[in-house]
Amino acid sequence: MANIIGSPSRYIQGKGELKNLCSHAEKCGKNLFILTSESGRKRVEPVINEGMKDTSCAVTYEVFGGECSKTEINRIIDACREKNGEVIVGIGGGKTHDTAKAVAYYMNKPVIIVPTIASTDAPCSALSVIYTEEGVFEEYLFLPSSPNMVLVDTDIVSKAPSRLLIAGMGDALATYFEARACQKSNAANCVGGKSTKAAMALAELCYDTLLENGLSAALAVKEKVCTKAVENIIEANTYLSGIGFESGGLAGAHAIHNGLTAIEETHSLYHGEKVAFGTLVQLILEDADSDEIDTVIGFCEEVGLPVTLEGLGIKEVKPEKIMDAARLACAPGETIHNMPFEVTPEDVYAAIMGADAMGRYLTCDE
Ligand SMILES: [Zn+2]
């Protein structure tokens, strides 16, 4: 199997960069078809129009229906044809991006992703998650390539609720540890190859950036300001983690996240918040160095990511529920089987309880 790294053709990040959308997009085509929410359009349209004046671009908008379903994708394909859209632009959160990516794929057109939050590492990926109209997971649509362009306006992202950027740090926290596990086991990454030195280096840089800038960024976005630390964290959450997870590979943390979704109480938590706890569970599972575990727990506590079951919203710990989650984490095809040793549901159960105990011990005030 070859070593493969995937990446968007261009990643652009800067304060006020949304204004330059048209001048960046011009390289891909002139008629931009922008998919965003009603309220999103109100916020972005004046800014985009201002920058459009100096370009030869024209822009049309389509209001996103809210679900990345086949019906919605087909509706948007029709709308895009009618308006002669040449470049698909998805502005907003994950479902808007996934829909824009799927539409561009089926229409064989370039796609530009503009995240307005940095809560996951999905914007750079070559993947759309398709749901039914009722919002139930249906399938993964694996795309042949990453978006042509990912454009992040850090002014906009830093003004989103702080919990979203912090959740993004939780998603990014897993990247290095999962890539490291895949490297040890020689497992395949998410783009159908083996990891490269570049992907591993980005995953490591992602972790280092979190430790260096995480607290400072979390505090700054609570004040809705965009400091250099916030910019670094946005890059870590979106780009470093994006390339790191996809081209480095997933392992225990995300599988444990998927298992935890079986527990009702965790539903109000964001993806990245559960992934952060999943990371701690993976570290216990692999009996990682105790200094490393201390560092990870310390980081989570500082920025406000959960390190206990209580922190995940589970007030009363029922062993059978935890066992259900452990079993789900070990389902056939789950990425936990990319760990460099065999993992059973019993191992995961023990690691979840061990992580919770460690989290409680290291964060208690006495
Ligand atoms: Zn994730």
Short mmCIF file of N, CA and C and ligand atoms in Angstrom, two decimals, residues 120-121 171 178 245 250 254 271-272 275, ligand 1:
data_model
loop_
_atom_site.label_atom_id
_atom_site.label_comp_id
_atom_site.label_asym_id
_atom_site.label_seq_id
_atom_site.Cartn_x
_atom_site.Cartn_y
_atom_site.Cartn_z
N THR A 120 -14.89 21.47 14.53
CA THR A 120 -14.41 20.13 14.13
C THR A 120 -13.32 20.30 13.08
N ASP A 121 -12.74 19.14 12.72
CA ASP A 121 -11.68 19.17 11.71
C ASP A 121 -12.20 18.73 10.34
N ASP A 171 -11.57 17.85 19.44
CA ASP A 171 -11.45 17.03 18.24
C ASP A 171 -9.98 16.99 17.80
N GLU A 178 -4.16 9.44 17.76
CA GLU A 178 -4.71 8.45 16.83
C GLU A 178 -3.71 8.18 15.68
N PHE A 245 -5.83 14.01 10.84
CA PHE A 245 -6.72 12.85 11.06
C PHE A 245 -6.93 12.08 9.77
N LEU A 250 -7.42 7.36 11.92
CA LEU A 250 -8.18 7.38 13.18
C LEU A 250 -7.96 6.06 13.92
N HIS A 254 -11.80 8.24 18.37
CA HIS A 254 -13.05 8.43 17.63
C HIS A 254 -13.99 7.23 17.75
N HIS A 271 -19.40 16.98 19.39
CA HIS A 271 -18.50 15.92 18.90
C HIS A 271 -17.12 16.01 19.59
N GLY A 272 -16.51 17.19 19.53
CA GLY A 272 -15.15 17.36 20.04
C GLY A 272 -15.05 17.17 21.55
N VAL A 275 -14.91 13.50 21.94
CA VAL A 275 -13.63 13.01 21.40
C VAL A 275 -12.50 13.27 22.42
ZN ZN B 1 -13.63 14.24 14.84
#
